[in-house]
CSV table of N, CA and C in Angstrom, one decimal:
chain,number,residue,atom,x,y,z
A,779,MET,N,6.6,-5.4,-10.2
A,779,MET,CA,6.3,-5.2,-8.7
A,779,MET,C,5.4,-4.0,-8.5
A,780,LYS,N,4.3,-4.2,-7.8
A,780,LYS,CA,3.4,-3.1,-7.5
A,780,LYS,C,3.9,-2.5,-6.1
A,781,ARG,N,4.3,-1.2,-6.2
A,781,ARG,CA,4.8,-0.6,-5.0
A,781,ARG,C,3.9,0.7,-4.7
A,782,ALA,N,3.6,0.9,-3.5
A,782,ALA,CA,2.8,2.0,-3.1
A,782,ALA,C,3.4,2.7,-1.9
A,783,ILE,N,3.1,4.0,-1.8
A,783,ILE,CA,3.5,4.8,-0.7
A,783,ILE,C,2.3,5.2,0.1
A,784,PHE,N,2.4,5.2,1.4
A,784,PHE,CA,1.4,5.7,2.3
A,784,PHE,C,2.0,6.9,3.0
A,785,PRO,N,1.9,8.1,2.5
A,785,PRO,CA,2.5,9.3,3.1
A,785,PRO,C,1.7,9.9,4.2
A,786,GLY,N,2.4,10.6,5.1
A,786,GLY,CA,1.8,11.3,6.2
A,786,GLY,C,2.8,11.8,7.2
A,787,SER,N,2.3,12.6,8.1
A,787,SER,CA,3.2,13.0,9.2
A,787,SER,C,3.2,12.1,10.4
A,788,PHE,N,2.1,11.4,10.5
A,788,PHE,CA,2.0,10.3,11.6
A,788,PHE,C,2.4,10.8,12.9
A,789,ASP,N,1.8,11.9,13.3
A,789,ASP,CA,2.2,12.6,14.6
A,789,ASP,C,1.0,12.5,15.6
A,790,PRO,N,0.8,11.3,16.2
A,790,PRO,CA,1.4,10.0,15.9
A,790,PRO,C,0.6,9.1,15.0
A,791,ILE,N,1.1,7.9,14.7
A,791,ILE,CA,0.3,7.0,13.9
A,791,ILE,C,-0.9,6.6,14.8
A,792,THR,N,-2.1,6.4,14.2
A,792,THR,CA,-3.3,6.1,14.9
A,792,THR,C,-3.8,4.7,14.5
A,793,LEU,N,-4.9,4.3,15.2
A,793,LEU,CA,-5.5,3.0,14.8
A,793,LEU,C,-6.1,3.1,13.4
A,794,GLY,N,-6.5,4.3,13.0
A,794,GLY,CA,-7.1,4.6,11.7
A,794,GLY,C,-6.0,4.3,10.6
A,795,HIS,N,-4.8,4.9,10.8
A,795,HIS,CA,-3.7,4.7,9.9
A,795,HIS,C,-3.3,3.2,9.9
A,796,PHE,N,-3.3,2.6,11.1
A,796,PHE,CA,-2.9,1.2,11.2
A,796,PHE,C,-3.8,0.3,10.4
A,797,ASP,N,-5.1,0.6,10.4
A,797,ASP,CA,-6.1,-0.1,9.7
A,797,ASP,C,-5.9,0.0,8.2
A,798,ILE,N,-5.7,1.2,7.7
A,798,ILE,CA,-5.5,1.5,6.3
A,798,ILE,C,-4.2,0.7,5.8
A,799,ILE,N,-3.2,0.7,6.6
A,799,ILE,CA,-1.9,0.1,6.3
A,799,ILE,C,-2.1,-1.4,6.2
A,800,GLU,N,-2.8,-2.0,7.2
A,800,GLU,CA,-3.0,-3.5,7.3
A,800,GLU,C,-3.8,-3.9,6.1
A,801,ARG,N,-4.8,-3.2,5.7
A,801,ARG,CA,-5.7,-3.5,4.5
A,801,ARG,C,-5.0,-3.2,3.2
A,802,GLY,N,-4.2,-2.1,3.2
A,802,GLY,CA,-3.6,-1.6,2.0
A,802,GLY,C,-2.4,-2.5,1.5
A,803,VAL,N,-1.7,-3.1,2.5
A,803,VAL,CA,-0.5,-3.9,2.2
A,803,VAL,C,-0.9,-5.1,1.4
A,804,THR,N,-2.2,-5.6,1.5
A,804,THR,CA,-2.6,-6.8,0.8
A,804,THR,C,-2.8,-6.5,-0.7
A,805,LEU,N,-2.8,-5.2,-1.1
A,805,LEU,CA,-3.1,-4.8,-2.5
A,805,LEU,C,-1.8,-4.7,-3.3
A,806,PHE,N,-0.6,-4.6,-2.5
A,806,PHE,CA,0.6,-4.3,-3.2
A,806,PHE,C,1.7,-5.2,-2.8
A,807,ASP,N,2.8,-5.3,-3.6
A,807,ASP,CA,3.9,-6.1,-3.3
A,807,ASP,C,4.8,-5.5,-2.2
A,808,GLU,N,4.8,-4.2,-2.2
A,808,GLU,CA,5.5,-3.5,-1.1
A,808,GLU,C,4.8,-2.2,-0.8
A,809,LEU,N,4.7,-1.9,0.5
A,809,LEU,CA,4.0,-0.6,0.9
A,809,LEU,C,5.1,0.2,1.7
A,810,ILE,N,5.4,1.3,1.2
A,810,ILE,CA,6.3,2.2,1.9
A,810,ILE,C,5.6,3.2,2.7
A,811,ILE,N,5.7,3.2,4.0
A,811,ILE,CA,5.1,4.2,4.9
A,811,ILE,C,6.2,5.3,4.9
A,812,ALA,N,5.8,6.5,4.3
A,812,ALA,CA,6.7,7.6,4.2
A,812,ALA,C,6.3,8.8,5.1
A,813,ILE,N,7.2,9.1,6.0
A,813,ILE,CA,6.9,10.2,6.9
A,813,ILE,C,7.5,11.4,6.3
A,814,GLY,N,6.6,12.3,5.9
A,814,GLY,CA,7.0,13.6,5.3
A,814,GLY,C,7.5,14.5,6.4
A,815,VAL,N,8.5,15.3,6.0
A,815,VAL,CA,9.1,16.3,6.9
A,815,VAL,C,8.7,17.7,6.4
A,816,ASN,N,8.1,18.4,7.2
A,816,ASN,CA,7.6,19.8,6.9
A,816,ASN,C,8.2,20.7,7.9
A,817,ALA,N,9.2,21.5,7.5
A,817,ALA,CA,9.9,22.4,8.4
A,817,ALA,C,9.0,23.4,9.0
A,818,ASP,N,7.9,23.7,8.4
A,818,ASP,CA,7.0,24.7,9.0
A,818,ASP,C,6.0,24.2,10.0
A,819,LYS,N,6.0,22.9,10.2
A,819,LYS,CA,5.0,22.3,11.1
A,819,LYS,C,5.7,22.0,12.4
A,820,LYS,N,4.9,22.2,13.5
A,820,LYS,CA,5.4,21.8,14.9
A,820,LYS,C,4.8,20.5,15.2
A,821,TYR,N,5.7,19.5,15.5
A,821,TYR,CA,5.3,18.2,15.8
A,821,TYR,C,5.3,17.9,17.3
A,822,MET,N,4.5,17.0,17.8
A,822,MET,CA,4.5,16.6,19.2
A,822,MET,C,5.6,15.6,19.4
A,823,PHE,N,5.8,14.7,18.4
A,823,PHE,CA,6.8,13.7,18.5
A,823,PHE,C,7.9,13.9,17.5
A,824,SER,N,9.1,13.6,17.9
A,824,SER,CA,10.2,13.8,17.0
A,824,SER,C,10.1,12.9,15.8
A,825,LEU,N,10.8,13.2,14.7
A,825,LEU,CA,10.8,12.3,13.5
A,825,LEU,C,11.3,10.9,13.9
A,826,GLU,N,12.3,10.8,14.8
A,826,GLU,CA,12.8,9.5,15.2
A,826,GLU,C,11.8,8.7,16.0
A,827,GLU,N,11.0,9.4,16.9
A,827,GLU,CA,10.0,8.7,17.6
A,827,GLU,C,8.9,8.2,16.7
A,828,ARG,N,8.4,9.1,15.8
A,828,ARG,CA,7.4,8.7,14.9
A,828,ARG,C,7.8,7.5,14.0
A,829,LYS,N,9.0,7.5,13.5
A,829,LYS,CA,9.5,6.4,12.7
A,829,LYS,C,9.6,5.1,13.5
A,830,LYS,N,10.1,5.2,14.8
A,830,LYS,CA,10.2,4.0,15.6
A,830,LYS,C,8.8,3.5,15.9
A,831,PHE,N,7.8,4.3,16.3
A,831,PHE,CA,6.5,3.8,16.5
A,831,PHE,C,6.0,3.0,15.4
A,832,ILE,N,6.2,3.5,14.1
A,832,ILE,CA,5.7,2.7,12.9
A,832,ILE,C,6.5,1.5,12.7
A,833,GLU,N,7.8,1.6,12.8
A,833,GLU,CA,8.6,0.4,12.6
A,833,GLU,C,8.2,-0.7,13.6
A,834,ASP,N,8.0,-0.3,14.9
A,834,ASP,CA,7.6,-1.3,15.9
A,834,ASP,C,6.3,-1.9,15.6
A,835,CYS,N,5.3,-1.1,15.0
A,835,CYS,CA,4.0,-1.7,14.7
A,835,CYS,C,4.1,-2.8,13.6
A,836,PHE,N,5.0,-2.6,12.7
A,836,PHE,CA,5.0,-3.5,11.5
A,836,PHE,C,6.4,-4.3,11.3
A,837,LYS,N,7.1,-4.5,12.4
A,837,LYS,CA,8.4,-5.1,12.4
A,837,LYS,C,8.3,-6.5,11.8
A,838,ASP,N,7.2,-7.2,11.9
A,838,ASP,CA,7.0,-8.6,11.4
A,838,ASP,C,6.5,-8.7,10.0
A,839,ASN,N,6.3,-7.6,9.3
A,839,ASN,CA,5.8,-7.6,8.0
A,839,ASN,C,6.9,-7.2,7.0
A,840,PRO,N,7.4,-8.1,6.3
A,840,PRO,CA,8.5,-7.8,5.3
A,840,PRO,C,8.1,-7.0,4.1
A,841,LYS,N,6.8,-6.8,3.9
A,841,LYS,CA,6.3,-6.1,2.8
A,841,LYS,C,6.2,-4.6,3.1
A,842,ILE,N,6.4,-4.2,4.3
A,842,ILE,CA,6.3,-2.8,4.8
A,842,ILE,C,7.7,-2.2,5.1
A,843,LYS,N,7.9,-1.1,4.5
A,843,LYS,CA,9.2,-0.4,4.7
A,843,LYS,C,8.8,1.0,5.2
A,844,VAL,N,9.6,1.5,6.2
A,844,VAL,CA,9.3,2.9,6.8
A,844,VAL,C,10.5,3.8,6.4
A,845,VAL,N,10.2,4.9,5.8
A,845,VAL,CA,11.2,5.9,5.4
A,845,VAL,C,10.7,7.3,5.8
A,846,THR,N,11.7,8.3,5.7
A,846,THR,CA,11.3,9.7,5.8
A,846,THR,C,11.7,10.3,4.5
A,847,TYR,N,11.0,11.5,4.2
A,847,TYR,CA,11.3,12.2,3.0
A,847,TYR,C,11.0,13.7,3.1
A,848,THR,N,11.6,14.5,2.3
A,848,THR,CA,11.2,15.9,2.2
A,848,THR,C,10.8,16.2,0.8
A,849,GLY,N,10.1,17.2,0.6
A,849,GLY,CA,9.7,17.6,-0.8
A,849,GLY,C,8.4,17.0,-1.2
A,850,LEU,N,8.1,17.1,-2.5
A,850,LEU,CA,6.8,16.6,-3.0
A,850,LEU,C,6.8,15.1,-3.0
A,851,THR,N,5.6,14.5,-2.6
A,851,THR,CA,5.4,13.1,-2.6
A,851,THR,C,5.6,12.5,-4.0
A,852,VAL,N,5.2,13.2,-5.0
A,852,VAL,CA,5.3,12.6,-6.4
A,852,VAL,C,6.8,12.5,-6.8
A,853,HIS,N,7.6,13.5,-6.3
A,853,HIS,CA,9.1,13.4,-6.6
A,853,HIS,C,9.7,12.2,-5.9
A,854,PHE,N,9.2,11.9,-4.6
A,854,PHE,CA,9.7,10.7,-3.9
A,854,PHE,C,9.3,9.5,-4.7
A,855,CYS,N,8.1,9.5,-5.2
A,855,CYS,CA,7.6,8.3,-6.0
A,855,CYS,C,8.4,8.1,-7.2
A,856,GLU,N,8.7,9.2,-8.0
A,856,GLU,CA,9.5,9.0,-9.2
A,856,GLU,C,10.9,8.6,-8.9
A,857,GLN,N,11.5,9.1,-7.8
A,857,GLN,CA,12.9,8.7,-7.4
A,857,GLN,C,13.0,7.3,-6.9
A,858,ASN,N,11.8,6.7,-6.5
A,858,ASN,CA,11.9,5.4,-5.9
A,858,ASN,C,11.0,4.3,-6.6
A,859,ASN,N,10.7,4.7,-7.9
A,859,ASN,CA,9.9,3.7,-8.7
A,859,ASN,C,8.6,3.3,-8.1
A,860,VAL,N,7.9,4.2,-7.5
A,860,VAL,CA,6.6,3.9,-6.9
A,860,VAL,C,5.5,4.5,-7.8
A,861,ASP,N,4.5,3.6,-8.1
A,861,ASP,CA,3.4,4.0,-9.1
A,861,ASP,C,2.1,4.4,-8.4
A,862,PHE,N,2.0,4.1,-7.1
A,862,PHE,CA,0.7,4.3,-6.4
A,862,PHE,C,0.9,5.0,-5.1
A,863,ILE,N,-0.1,5.9,-4.8
A,863,ILE,CA,-0.2,6.5,-3.5
A,863,ILE,C,-1.4,6.0,-2.8
A,864,LEU,N,-1.3,5.5,-1.6
A,864,LEU,CA,-2.4,5.0,-0.8
A,864,LEU,C,-2.9,6.1,0.1
A,865,ARG,N,-4.2,6.3,0.2
A,865,ARG,CA,-4.7,7.3,1.1
A,865,ARG,C,-6.0,6.8,1.8
A,866,GLY,N,-6.2,7.1,3.0
A,866,GLY,CA,-7.4,6.8,3.7
A,866,GLY,C,-8.4,7.9,3.7
A,867,LEU,N,-9.7,7.6,3.7
A,867,LEU,CA,-10.8,8.6,3.7
A,867,LEU,C,-11.7,8.3,4.9
A,868,ARG,N,-11.8,9.3,5.8
A,868,ARG,CA,-12.7,9.2,6.9
A,868,ARG,C,-14.1,9.7,6.6
A,869,ASN,N,-14.2,10.8,5.8
A,869,ASN,CA,-15.4,11.5,5.6
A,869,ASN,C,-15.4,12.3,4.3
A,870,PRO,N,-16.5,12.9,4.0
A,870,PRO,CA,-16.6,13.7,2.7
A,870,PRO,C,-15.6,14.8,2.6
A,871,ALA,N,-15.3,15.4,3.7
A,871,ALA,CA,-14.2,16.5,3.7
A,871,ALA,C,-12.9,15.9,3.3
A,872,ASP,N,-12.5,14.8,3.9
A,872,ASP,CA,-11.3,14.1,3.5
A,872,ASP,C,-11.3,13.9,2.0
A,873,PHE,N,-12.4,13.4,1.5
A,873,PHE,CA,-12.5,13.0,0.0
A,873,PHE,C,-12.2,14.3,-0.8
A,874,GLU,N,-12.8,15.4,-0.5
A,874,GLU,CA,-12.7,16.6,-1.3
A,874,GLU,C,-11.2,17.1,-1.3
A,875,PHE,N,-10.6,17.1,-0.1
A,875,PHE,CA,-9.2,17.5,0.1
A,875,PHE,C,-8.3,16.5,-0.7
A,876,GLU,N,-8.5,15.2,-0.5
A,876,GLU,CA,-7.6,14.2,-1.1
A,876,GLU,C,-7.8,14.2,-2.6
A,877,LYS,N,-9.0,14.4,-3.1
A,877,LYS,CA,-9.3,14.4,-4.5
A,877,LYS,C,-8.5,15.5,-5.2
A,878,ALA,N,-8.4,16.7,-4.7
A,878,ALA,CA,-7.7,17.8,-5.2
A,878,ALA,C,-6.2,17.4,-5.3
A,879,ILE,N,-5.7,16.8,-4.2
A,879,ILE,CA,-4.3,16.4,-4.2
A,879,ILE,C,-4.0,15.3,-5.2
A,880,ALA,N,-4.9,14.4,-5.3
A,880,ALA,CA,-4.7,13.3,-6.3
A,880,ALA,C,-4.7,13.8,-7.7
A,881,HIS,N,-5.6,14.7,-8.1
A,881,HIS,CA,-5.6,15.3,-9.4
A,881,HIS,C,-4.3,16.1,-9.7
A,882,THR,N,-3.8,16.8,-8.7
A,882,THR,CA,-2.6,17.5,-8.8
A,882,THR,C,-1.4,16.6,-9.0
A,883,ASN,N,-1.4,15.5,-8.2
A,883,ASN,CA,-0.3,14.6,-8.3
A,883,ASN,C,-0.3,13.9,-9.7
A,884,ARG,N,-1.5,13.5,-10.2
A,884,ARG,CA,-1.6,12.9,-11.5
A,884,ARG,C,-1.1,13.9,-12.6
A,885,ASP,N,-1.4,15.2,-12.4
A,885,ASP,CA,-1.0,16.2,-13.4
A,885,ASP,C,0.5,16.3,-13.4
A,886,LEU,N,1.2,16.2,-12.2
A,886,LEU,CA,2.6,16.3,-12.1
A,886,LEU,C,3.4,15.1,-12.5
A,887,ALA,N,2.8,13.9,-12.4
A,887,ALA,CA,3.6,12.7,-12.6
A,887,ALA,C,2.6,11.6,-12.9
A,888,ALA,N,3.1,10.5,-13.4
A,888,ALA,CA,2.2,9.3,-13.7
A,888,ALA,C,2.0,8.5,-12.5
A,889,ILE,N,1.3,9.1,-11.5
A,889,ILE,CA,1.1,8.5,-10.2
A,889,ILE,C,-0.4,8.3,-10.0
A,890,GLU,N,-0.8,7.1,-9.6
A,890,GLU,CA,-2.2,6.8,-9.4
A,890,GLU,C,-2.5,6.8,-7.9
A,891,THR,N,-3.6,7.4,-7.4
A,891,THR,CA,-3.9,7.4,-6.0
A,891,THR,C,-5.0,6.4,-5.8
A,892,VAL,N,-4.8,5.6,-4.8
A,892,VAL,CA,-5.8,4.5,-4.4
A,892,VAL,C,-6.4,4.9,-3.0
A,893,PHE,N,-7.7,5.0,-2.9
A,893,PHE,CA,-8.4,5.4,-1.7
A,893,PHE,C,-9.0,4.2,-1.0
A,894,LEU,N,-8.8,4.1,0.3
A,894,LEU,CA,-9.5,3.1,1.1
A,894,LEU,C,-10.3,3.9,2.1
A,895,LEU,N,-11.6,3.4,2.3
A,895,LEU,CA,-12.4,4.0,3.4
A,895,LEU,C,-11.9,3.5,4.7
A,896,THR,N,-11.9,4.3,5.7
A,896,THR,CA,-11.5,3.9,7.0
A,896,THR,C,-12.6,3.0,7.6
A,897,ALA,N,-12.2,2.1,8.5
A,897,ALA,CA,-13.2,1.2,9.1
A,897,ALA,C,-14.1,2.1,10.0
A,898,ALA,N,-15.4,1.8,10.1
A,898,ALA,CA,-16.3,2.6,10.9
A,898,ALA,C,-15.8,2.8,12.4
A,899,LYS,N,-15.2,1.7,12.9
A,899,LYS,CA,-14.7,1.8,14.3
A,899,LYS,C,-13.6,2.8,14.5
A,900,THR,N,-12.9,3.2,13.4
A,900,THR,CA,-11.7,4.1,13.6
A,900,THR,C,-11.9,5.4,12.8
A,901,SER,N,-13.1,5.6,12.2
A,901,SER,CA,-13.3,6.7,11.3
A,901,SER,C,-13.3,8.1,12.1
A,902,TYR,N,-13.4,8.1,13.3
A,902,TYR,CA,-13.4,9.4,14.1
A,902,TYR,C,-12.1,9.8,14.6
A,903,ILE,N,-11.1,8.9,14.5
A,903,ILE,CA,-9.8,9.1,15.0
A,903,ILE,C,-8.9,9.9,14.1
A,904,SER,N,-8.2,10.9,14.6
A,904,SER,CA,-7.3,11.7,13.8
A,904,SER,C,-6.1,11.9,14.7
A,905,SER,N,-4.9,12.2,14.1
A,905,SER,CA,-3.7,12.5,14.9
A,905,SER,C,-3.9,13.7,15.8
A,906,SER,N,-4.6,14.7,15.2
A,906,SER,CA,-4.8,16.0,16.0
A,906,SER,C,-5.7,15.7,17.3
A,907,ILE,N,-6.7,14.8,17.1
A,907,ILE,CA,-7.5,14.4,18.3
A,907,ILE,C,-6.6,13.7,19.3
A,908,VAL,N,-5.8,12.8,18.8
A,908,VAL,CA,-4.9,12.0,19.7
A,908,VAL,C,-4.0,13.0,20.5
A,909,ARG,N,-3.4,13.9,19.8
A,909,ARG,CA,-2.5,14.9,20.4
A,909,ARG,C,-3.2,15.7,21.5
A,910,ASP,N,-4.5,16.1,21.2
A,910,ASP,CA,-5.3,16.8,22.2
A,910,ASP,C,-5.6,16.0,23.4
A,911,VAL,N,-5.9,14.7,23.2
A,911,VAL,CA,-6.1,13.8,24.4
A,911,VAL,C,-4.8,13.7,25.2
A,912,ILE,N,-3.7,13.5,24.5
A,912,ILE,CA,-2.4,13.4,25.2
A,912,ILE,C,-2.1,14.7,26.0
A,913,ARG,N,-2.3,15.8,25.4
A,913,ARG,CA,-2.0,17.1,26.1
A,913,ARG,C,-2.9,17.3,27.3
A,914,ASN,N,-4.1,16.7,27.3
A,914,ASN,CA,-5.0,16.9,28.4
A,914,ASN,C,-5.1,15.7,29.3
A,915,ASN,N,-4.1,14.8,29.2
A,915,ASN,CA,-3.9,13.7,30.1
A,915,ASN,C,-5.1,12.7,30.0
A,916,GLY,N,-5.6,12.5,28.9
A,916,GLY,CA,-6.7,11.5,28.7
A,916,GLY,C,-6.1,10.2,28.3
A,917,ASP,N,-6.9,9.2,28.2
A,917,ASP,CA,-6.5,7.8,27.8
A,917,ASP,C,-6.4,7.7,26.3
A,918,TYR,N,-5.2,8.1,25.8
A,918,TYR,CA,-5.0,8.0,24.3
A,918,TYR,C,-4.7,6.6,23.8
A,919,THR,N,-4.4,5.7,24.7
A,919,THR,CA,-4.0,4.3,24.3
A,919,THR,C,-5.1,3.6,23.6
A,920,LYS,N,-6.4,4.0,23.7
A,920,LYS,CA,-7.5,3.4,22.9
A,920,LYS,C,-7.5,3.9,21.5
A,921,LEU,N,-6.7,4.8,21.1
A,921,LEU,CA,-6.7,5.5,19.8
A,921,LEU,C,-5.5,5.2,18.9
A,922,VAL,N,-4.5,4.5,19.5
A,922,VAL,CA,-3.2,4.3,18.8
A,922,VAL,C,-2.8,2.8,19.0
A,923,PRO,N,-1.9,2.4,18.1
A,923,PRO,CA,-1.4,1.0,18.3
A,923,PRO,C,-0.5,0.9,19.5
A,924,LYS,N,-0.3,-0.3,20.0
A,924,LYS,CA,0.4,-0.5,21.3
A,924,LYS,C,1.8,0.2,21.3
A,925,PRO,N,2.6,0.2,20.2
A,925,PRO,CA,3.9,0.8,20.4
A,925,PRO,C,3.9,2.3,20.6
A,926,VAL,N,2.8,2.9,20.4
A,926,VAL,CA,2.8,4.4,20.6
A,926,VAL,C,2.5,4.7,22.1
A,927,ARG,N,3.5,5.1,22.8
A,927,ARG,CA,3.4,5.4,24.2
A,927,ARG,C,4.2,6.6,24.5
A,928,VAL,N,3.6,7.5,25.3
A,928,VAL,CA,4.2,8.7,25.8
A,928,VAL,C,5.1,8.5,27.0
A,929,LYS,N,6.3,9.0,27.0
A,929,LYS,CA,7.2,8.8,28.1
A,929,LYS,C,6.9,9.8,29.2
């Protein structure tokens, strides 16, 4: 069984994430969307809200599982029999950053990273941009899947 993890903070999940997940799930038998918990980071949405947003997005896809985790992604992979990490690339800066992480992960464990390029129509979207639009009362709904709504 080919299992992959798509890790991130997903604060919140964006249409870019959604696109990578929809395309990535076709490559694996199971795709685990893993929400990392970083105690040093300030989030706009609670862990429960972020998890619910993602679960609601993919509730009809039995190949997708949503979990939370702490610690190193490679340790999560080893503990859960996951051989692949799925990552999306928007631009050259993403590639350089993700390449360094992928090399480190491969050095730490037998984990292979698979990169997918984001679709052109979503390549400009990031969670930080979405948060900024929300903070400034802009129309964020064009940037996120339907289940992501601010109360």
